[in-house]
Coordinates of C-alpha atoms and ligand atoms in Angstrom, one line a residue:
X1 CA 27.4 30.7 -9.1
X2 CA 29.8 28.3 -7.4
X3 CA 27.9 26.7 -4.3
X4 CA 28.9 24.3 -1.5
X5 CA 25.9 22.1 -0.6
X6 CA 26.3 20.3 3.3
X7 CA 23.5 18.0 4.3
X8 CA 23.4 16.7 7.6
X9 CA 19.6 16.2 8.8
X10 CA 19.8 12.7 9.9
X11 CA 22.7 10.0 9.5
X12 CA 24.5 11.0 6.3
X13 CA 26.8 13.7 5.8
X14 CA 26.8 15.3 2.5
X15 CA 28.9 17.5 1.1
X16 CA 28.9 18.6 -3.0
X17 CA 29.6 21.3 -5.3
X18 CA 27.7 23.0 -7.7
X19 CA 28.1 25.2 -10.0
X20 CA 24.8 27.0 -11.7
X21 CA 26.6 27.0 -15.6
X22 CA 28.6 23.8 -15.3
X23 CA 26.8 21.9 -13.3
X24 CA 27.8 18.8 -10.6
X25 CA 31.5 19.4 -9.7
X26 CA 32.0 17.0 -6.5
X27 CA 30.1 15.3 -4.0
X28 CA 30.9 13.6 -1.0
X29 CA 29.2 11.4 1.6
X30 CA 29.5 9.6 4.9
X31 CA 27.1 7.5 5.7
X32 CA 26.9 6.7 9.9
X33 CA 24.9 3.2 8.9
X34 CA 27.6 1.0 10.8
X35 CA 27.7 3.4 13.8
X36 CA 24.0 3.2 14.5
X37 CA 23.8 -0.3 13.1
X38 CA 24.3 -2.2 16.5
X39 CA 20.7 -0.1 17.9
X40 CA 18.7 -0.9 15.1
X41 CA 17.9 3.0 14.2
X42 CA 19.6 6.0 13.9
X43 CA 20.8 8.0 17.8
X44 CA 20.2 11.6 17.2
X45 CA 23.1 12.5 19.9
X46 CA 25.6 9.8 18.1
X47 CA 25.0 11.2 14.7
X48 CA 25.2 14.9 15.7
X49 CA 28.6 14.0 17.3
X50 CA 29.4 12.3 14.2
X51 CA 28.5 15.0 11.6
X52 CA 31.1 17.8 13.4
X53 CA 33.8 14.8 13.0
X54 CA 33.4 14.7 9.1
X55 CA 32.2 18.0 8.0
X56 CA 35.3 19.9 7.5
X57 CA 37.3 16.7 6.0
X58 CA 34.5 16.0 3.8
X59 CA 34.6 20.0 2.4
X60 CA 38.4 19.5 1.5
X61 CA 37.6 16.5 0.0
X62 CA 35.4 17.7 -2.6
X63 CA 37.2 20.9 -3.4
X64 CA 40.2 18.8 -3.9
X65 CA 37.8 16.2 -6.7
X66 CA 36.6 19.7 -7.9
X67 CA 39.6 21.3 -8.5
X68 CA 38.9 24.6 -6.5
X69 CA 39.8 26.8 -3.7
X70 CA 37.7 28.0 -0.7
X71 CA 38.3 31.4 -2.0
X72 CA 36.1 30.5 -4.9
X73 CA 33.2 29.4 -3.5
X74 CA 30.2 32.1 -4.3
X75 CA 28.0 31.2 -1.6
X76 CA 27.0 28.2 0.6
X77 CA 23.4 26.4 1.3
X78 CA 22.4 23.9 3.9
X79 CA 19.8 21.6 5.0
X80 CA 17.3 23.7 7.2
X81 CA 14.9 21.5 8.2
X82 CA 13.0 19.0 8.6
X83 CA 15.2 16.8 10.3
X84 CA 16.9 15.7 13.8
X85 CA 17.4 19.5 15.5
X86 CA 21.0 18.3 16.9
X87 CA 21.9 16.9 13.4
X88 CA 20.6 20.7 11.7
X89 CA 22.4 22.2 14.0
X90 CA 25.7 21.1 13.3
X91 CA 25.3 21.5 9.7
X92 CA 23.7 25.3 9.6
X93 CA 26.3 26.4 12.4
X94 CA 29.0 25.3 10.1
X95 CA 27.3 26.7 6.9
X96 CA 26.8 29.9 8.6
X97 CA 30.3 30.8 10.2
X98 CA 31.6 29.4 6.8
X99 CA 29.8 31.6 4.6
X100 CA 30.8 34.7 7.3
X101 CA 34.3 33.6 7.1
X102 CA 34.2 34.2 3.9
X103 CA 31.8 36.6 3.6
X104 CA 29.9 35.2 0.9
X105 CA 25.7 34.6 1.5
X106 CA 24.4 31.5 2.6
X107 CA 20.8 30.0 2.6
X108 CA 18.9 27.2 4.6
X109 CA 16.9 24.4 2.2
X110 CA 13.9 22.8 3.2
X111 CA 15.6 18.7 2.8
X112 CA 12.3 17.4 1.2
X113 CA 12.7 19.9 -2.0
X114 CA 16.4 18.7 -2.3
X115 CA 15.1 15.4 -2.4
X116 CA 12.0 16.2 -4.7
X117 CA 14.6 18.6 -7.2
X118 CA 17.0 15.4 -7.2
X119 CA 16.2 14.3 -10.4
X120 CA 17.0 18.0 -12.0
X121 CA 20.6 16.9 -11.7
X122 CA 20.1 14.0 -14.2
X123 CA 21.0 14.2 -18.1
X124 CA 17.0 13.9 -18.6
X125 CA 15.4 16.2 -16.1
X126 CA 11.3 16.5 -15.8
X127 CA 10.1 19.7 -16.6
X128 CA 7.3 21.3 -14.5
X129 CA 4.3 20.9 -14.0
X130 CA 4.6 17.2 -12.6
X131 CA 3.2 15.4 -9.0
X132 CA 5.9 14.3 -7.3
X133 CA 5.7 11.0 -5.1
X134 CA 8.3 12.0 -2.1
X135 CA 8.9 8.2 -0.5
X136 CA 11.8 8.2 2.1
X137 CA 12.4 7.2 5.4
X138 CA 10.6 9.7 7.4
X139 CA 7.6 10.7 4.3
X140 CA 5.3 9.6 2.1
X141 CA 3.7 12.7 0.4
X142 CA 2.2 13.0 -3.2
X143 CA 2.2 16.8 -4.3
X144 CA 1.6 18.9 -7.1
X145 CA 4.7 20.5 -8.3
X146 CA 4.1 23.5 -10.7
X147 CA 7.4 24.7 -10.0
X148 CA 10.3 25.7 -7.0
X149 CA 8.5 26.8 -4.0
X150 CA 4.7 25.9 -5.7
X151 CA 3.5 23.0 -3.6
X152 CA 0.4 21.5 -3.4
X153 CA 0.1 18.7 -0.7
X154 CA -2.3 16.2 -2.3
X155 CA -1.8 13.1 0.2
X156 CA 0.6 12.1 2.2
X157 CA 1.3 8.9 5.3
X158 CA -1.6 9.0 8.6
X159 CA 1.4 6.8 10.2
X160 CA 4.5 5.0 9.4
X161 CA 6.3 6.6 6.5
X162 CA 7.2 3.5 3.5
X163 CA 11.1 4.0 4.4
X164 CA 10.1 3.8 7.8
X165 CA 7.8 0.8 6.8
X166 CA 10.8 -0.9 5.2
X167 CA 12.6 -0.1 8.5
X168 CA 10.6 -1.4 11.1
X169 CA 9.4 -4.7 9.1
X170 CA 13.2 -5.5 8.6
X171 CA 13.6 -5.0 12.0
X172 CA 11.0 -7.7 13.1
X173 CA 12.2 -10.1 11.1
X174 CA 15.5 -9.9 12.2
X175 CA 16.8 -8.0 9.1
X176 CA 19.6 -5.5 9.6
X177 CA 19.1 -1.7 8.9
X178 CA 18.3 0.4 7.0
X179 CA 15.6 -2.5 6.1
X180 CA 14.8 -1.1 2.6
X181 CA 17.7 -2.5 1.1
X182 CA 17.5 -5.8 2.9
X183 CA 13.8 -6.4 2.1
X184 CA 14.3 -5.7 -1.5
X185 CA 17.3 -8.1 -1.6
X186 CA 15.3 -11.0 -0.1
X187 CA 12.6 -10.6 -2.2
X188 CA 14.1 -11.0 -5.0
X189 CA 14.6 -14.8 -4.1
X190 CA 10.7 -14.7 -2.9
X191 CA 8.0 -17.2 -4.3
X192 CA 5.4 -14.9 -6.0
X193 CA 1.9 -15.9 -4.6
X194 CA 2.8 -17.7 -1.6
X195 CA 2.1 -14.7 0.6
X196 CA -1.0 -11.7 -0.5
X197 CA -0.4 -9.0 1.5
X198 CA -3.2 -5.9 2.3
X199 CA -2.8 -3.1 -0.1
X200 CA -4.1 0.1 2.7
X201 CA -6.5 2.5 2.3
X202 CA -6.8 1.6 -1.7
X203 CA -10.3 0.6 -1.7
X204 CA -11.5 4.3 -0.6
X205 CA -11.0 7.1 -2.1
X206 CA -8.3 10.0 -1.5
X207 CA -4.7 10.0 -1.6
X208 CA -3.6 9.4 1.8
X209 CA -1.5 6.4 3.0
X210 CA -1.5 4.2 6.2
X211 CA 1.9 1.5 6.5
X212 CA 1.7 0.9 9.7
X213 CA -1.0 -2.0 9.7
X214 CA 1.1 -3.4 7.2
X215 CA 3.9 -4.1 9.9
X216 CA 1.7 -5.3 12.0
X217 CA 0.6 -7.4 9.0
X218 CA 3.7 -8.7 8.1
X219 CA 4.6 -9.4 12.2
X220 CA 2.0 -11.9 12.6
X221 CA 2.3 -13.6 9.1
X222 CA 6.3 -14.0 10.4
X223 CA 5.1 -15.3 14.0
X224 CA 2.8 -17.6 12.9
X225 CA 5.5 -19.2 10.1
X226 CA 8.0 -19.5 13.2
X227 CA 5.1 -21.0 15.9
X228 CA 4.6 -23.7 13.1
X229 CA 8.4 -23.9 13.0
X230 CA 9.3 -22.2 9.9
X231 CA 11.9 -19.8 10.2
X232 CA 13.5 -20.4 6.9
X233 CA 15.5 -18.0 5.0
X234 CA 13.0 -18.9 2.0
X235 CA 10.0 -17.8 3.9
X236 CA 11.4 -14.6 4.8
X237 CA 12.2 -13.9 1.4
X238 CA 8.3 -15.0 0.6
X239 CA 7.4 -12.4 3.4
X240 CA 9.7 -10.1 2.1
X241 CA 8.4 -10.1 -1.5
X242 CA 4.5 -10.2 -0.2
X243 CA 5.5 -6.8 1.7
X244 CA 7.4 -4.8 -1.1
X245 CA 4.8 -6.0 -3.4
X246 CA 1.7 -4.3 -1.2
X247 CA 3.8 -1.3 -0.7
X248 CA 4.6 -1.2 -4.2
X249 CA 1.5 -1.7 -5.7
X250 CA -0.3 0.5 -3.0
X251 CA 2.0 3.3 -4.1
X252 CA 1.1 2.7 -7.7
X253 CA -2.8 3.2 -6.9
X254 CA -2.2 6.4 -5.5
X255 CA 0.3 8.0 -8.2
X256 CA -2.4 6.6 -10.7
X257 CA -5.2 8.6 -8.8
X258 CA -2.8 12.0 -8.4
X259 CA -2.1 11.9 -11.8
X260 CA -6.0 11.2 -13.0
X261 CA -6.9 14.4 -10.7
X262 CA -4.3 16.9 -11.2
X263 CA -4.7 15.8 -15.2
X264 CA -0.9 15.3 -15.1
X265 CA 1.3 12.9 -17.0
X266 CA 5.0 13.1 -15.8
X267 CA 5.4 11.5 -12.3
X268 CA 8.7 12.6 -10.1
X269 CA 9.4 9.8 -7.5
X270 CA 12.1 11.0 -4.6
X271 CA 13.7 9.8 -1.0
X272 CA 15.2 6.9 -0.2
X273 CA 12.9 3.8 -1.7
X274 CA 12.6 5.7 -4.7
X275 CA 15.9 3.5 -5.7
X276 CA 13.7 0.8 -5.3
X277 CA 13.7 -2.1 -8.2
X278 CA 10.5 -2.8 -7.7
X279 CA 8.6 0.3 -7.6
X280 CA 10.7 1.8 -10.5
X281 CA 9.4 -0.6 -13.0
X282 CA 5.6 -0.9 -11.4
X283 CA 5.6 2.9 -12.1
X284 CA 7.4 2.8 -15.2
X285 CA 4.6 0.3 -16.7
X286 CA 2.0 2.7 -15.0
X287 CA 2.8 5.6 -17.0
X288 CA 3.7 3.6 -20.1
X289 CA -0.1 2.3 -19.9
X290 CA -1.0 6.2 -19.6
X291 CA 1.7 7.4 -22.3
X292 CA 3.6 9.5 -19.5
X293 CA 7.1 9.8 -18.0
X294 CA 8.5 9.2 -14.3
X295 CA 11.7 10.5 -13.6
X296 CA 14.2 9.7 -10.8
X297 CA 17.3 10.5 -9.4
X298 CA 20.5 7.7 -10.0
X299 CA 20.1 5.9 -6.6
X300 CA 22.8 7.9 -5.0
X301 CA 20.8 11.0 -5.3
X302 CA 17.7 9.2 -3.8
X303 CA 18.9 8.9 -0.3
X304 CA 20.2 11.8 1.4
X305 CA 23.0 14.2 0.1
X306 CA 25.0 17.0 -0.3
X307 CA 24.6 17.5 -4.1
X308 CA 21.0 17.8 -3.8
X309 CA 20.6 20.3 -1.6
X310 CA 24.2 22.2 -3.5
X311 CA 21.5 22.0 -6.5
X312 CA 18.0 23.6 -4.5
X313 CA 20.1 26.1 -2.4
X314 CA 21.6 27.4 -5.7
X315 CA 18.4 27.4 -7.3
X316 CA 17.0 30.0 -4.4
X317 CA 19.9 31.8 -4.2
X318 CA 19.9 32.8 -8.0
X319 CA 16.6 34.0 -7.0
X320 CA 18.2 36.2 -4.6
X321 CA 16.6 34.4 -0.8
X322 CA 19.5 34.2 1.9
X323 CA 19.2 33.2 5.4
X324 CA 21.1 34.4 8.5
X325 CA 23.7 35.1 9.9
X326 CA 21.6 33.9 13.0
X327 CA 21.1 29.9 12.9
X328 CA 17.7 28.4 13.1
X329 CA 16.6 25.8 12.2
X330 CA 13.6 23.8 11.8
X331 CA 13.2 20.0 12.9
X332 CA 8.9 19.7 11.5
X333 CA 8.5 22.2 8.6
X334 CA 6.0 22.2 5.8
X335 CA 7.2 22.1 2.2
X336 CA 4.3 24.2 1.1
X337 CA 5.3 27.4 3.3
X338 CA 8.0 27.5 1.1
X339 CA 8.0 30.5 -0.8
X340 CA 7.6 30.5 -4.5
X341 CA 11.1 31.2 -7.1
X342 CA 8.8 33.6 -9.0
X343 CA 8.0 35.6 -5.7
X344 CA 11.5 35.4 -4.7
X345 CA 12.8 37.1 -7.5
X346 CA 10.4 40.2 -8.0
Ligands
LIG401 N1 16.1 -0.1 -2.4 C1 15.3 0.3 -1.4 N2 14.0 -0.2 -1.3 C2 13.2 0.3 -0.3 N3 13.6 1.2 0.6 C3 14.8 1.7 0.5 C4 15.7 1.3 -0.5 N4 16.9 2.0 -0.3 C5 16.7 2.8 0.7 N5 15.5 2.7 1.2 C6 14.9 3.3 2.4 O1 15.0 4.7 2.3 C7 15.0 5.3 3.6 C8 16.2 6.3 3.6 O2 15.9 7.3 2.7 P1 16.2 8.9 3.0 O3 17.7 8.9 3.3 O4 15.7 9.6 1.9 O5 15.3 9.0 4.3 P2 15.6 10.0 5.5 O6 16.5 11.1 5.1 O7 15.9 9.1 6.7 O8 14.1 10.5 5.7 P3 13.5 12.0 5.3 O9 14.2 12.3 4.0 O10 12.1 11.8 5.2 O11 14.0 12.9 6.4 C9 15.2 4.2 4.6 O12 14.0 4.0 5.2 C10 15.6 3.0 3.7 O13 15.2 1.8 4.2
LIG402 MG1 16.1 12.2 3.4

């Protein structure tokens, strides 16, 4: 089944196409980073605007890299939900007169399972059951995975999600945005030591996370450098490192304890700061201590996309769900309401 993938919950728009026997055929993406650049975080009425600008360009594009015609496309999937509702819209109004156009079906995907089923579109894909660690910009959930649509919330962010951490800490430092990137390119100048950081909510038990005291953490440590007249670019790389290093290792604690209670050994990590440096090879030690896997998506695939949600729309549709021709959409929607592939097919 040939299927076009668009993706347009927040400030990328991603387009791919997938095919279920041949695999990845094209993807495409504009990123609106520069446009919402100049406010420091995304505006949900700029990006909506800009998604209907680069939709329909962005669909040529990747049938022309792939080769095929519109008239070949079996069926189209978009991002459903969770997301900014202006942003959804755009992308499951143009999914949906697509797909009635050419009267093929089409089917909304829930963007956290595109960004946990990622890694599926790598050469060495995990098989299932894993716990997946979901870490983007607006969550940070741990869950069970015993397959598409079987979901088992086992922790996830009281506050600030890490992305969002990231964000906002880059943001009071002066940093420009998205901050993950910047932080983890400053810190890798830092001066281990000089700076310990909190590691939240690791000395209790359970598998929920808390980021925001971190900011606040970081804030003061920054404030009181620049009151004693330090605001060198070496202390903010020192800063920079002490906070990627508590988010890091505090995310390490918890995979630990998931995997010790679900008796798991392959760990998924997803979202945006899942292409982090840093937290790749804390977690890769991790599970080489416990003689387990973690798997993750080329770091393309780990912030938002088309191809991923091309890959979990296909998935569903084999299954036979489909959605519409009325378009809804959901901005706050919980993975685990999902309905299983197994039930989907009987
Ligand atoms: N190398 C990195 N290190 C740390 N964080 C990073 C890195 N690269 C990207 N990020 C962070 O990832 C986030 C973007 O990821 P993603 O696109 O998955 O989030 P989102 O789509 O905004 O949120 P959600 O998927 O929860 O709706 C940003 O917060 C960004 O700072
Ligand atoms: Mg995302």
């Amino acid at each position: 089944m040939l299927v076009l993938g668009l993706e347009t919950s927040c400030d990328e728009t991603g387009v791919a196409l997938y095919d279920s026997e041949q695999g990845l055929l094209a993807d495409a993406l504009f990123s609106q980073i520069d446009l919402h650049r100049v406010y420091g975080g995304v505006v949900p009425e700029l990006a909506s605007r800009d998604h209907v600008k680069r939709m329909l360009p962005l669909i040529r594009q990747v049938l022309d890299e792939a080769g095929r015609k519109a008239a070949q496309i079996e069926a189209v999937a978009y991002t459903a939900g969770p997301g900014l509702v202006g942003a959804l819209l755009v992308g499951a109004s143009c999914a949906q007169a697509l797909a009635l156009a050419w009267g093929v079906p089409a089917v909304g995907v829930h963007h956290m399972e595109g960004h946990l089923l990622a890694p599926m579109l790598e050469a060495r894909p995990p098989a299932f059951p894993f716990v997946a660690l979901l870490v983007s910009g607006g969550h940070t959930q741990l869950v069970r995975v015993d397959g598409i649509g079987q979901y088992e919330l086992l922790g996830e962010s009281v506050d600030d999600a890490a992305g969002e951490a990231f964000d906002k800490t880059a943001k009071l430092m002066g940093l420009r945005y998205p901050g993950g990137p910047e932080i983890a390119r400053l810190a890798e100048q830092g001066t281990p030591g000089r700076f310990v950081f909190p590691r939240p909510m690791t000395d209790r038990p359970g598998l929920d996370f808390s980021f925001s005291g971190l900011k606040t953490f970081t804030l003061n440590t920054w404030q009181q450098c620049r009151a004693a007249g330090d605001e060198s670019e070496q202390t903010r790389c020192d800063i920079a490192l002490a906070f990627q290093q508590a988010v890091v290792e505090t995310l390490t604690i918890k995979c630990r304890r998931a995997l010790k209670q679900t008796g798991l050994k392959s760990l998924v990590i997803a979202g945006g700061v899942s292409a982090n440096q840093s937290l790749r090879q804390s977690l890769e030690k991790m599970l080489g201590e416990l003689k387990g896997q973690v798997f993750y998506a080329r770091p393309r695939f780990c912030t938002d996309n088309g191809a991923m949600i091309a890959y979990a729309g296909c998935q569903r549709l084999l299954a036979g769900q489909r959605d519409g021709p009325a378009i809804t959409v959901q901005p706050r929607w919980s993975m685990e309401t999902l309905p299983s592939l197994k039930l989907a097919a009987v």
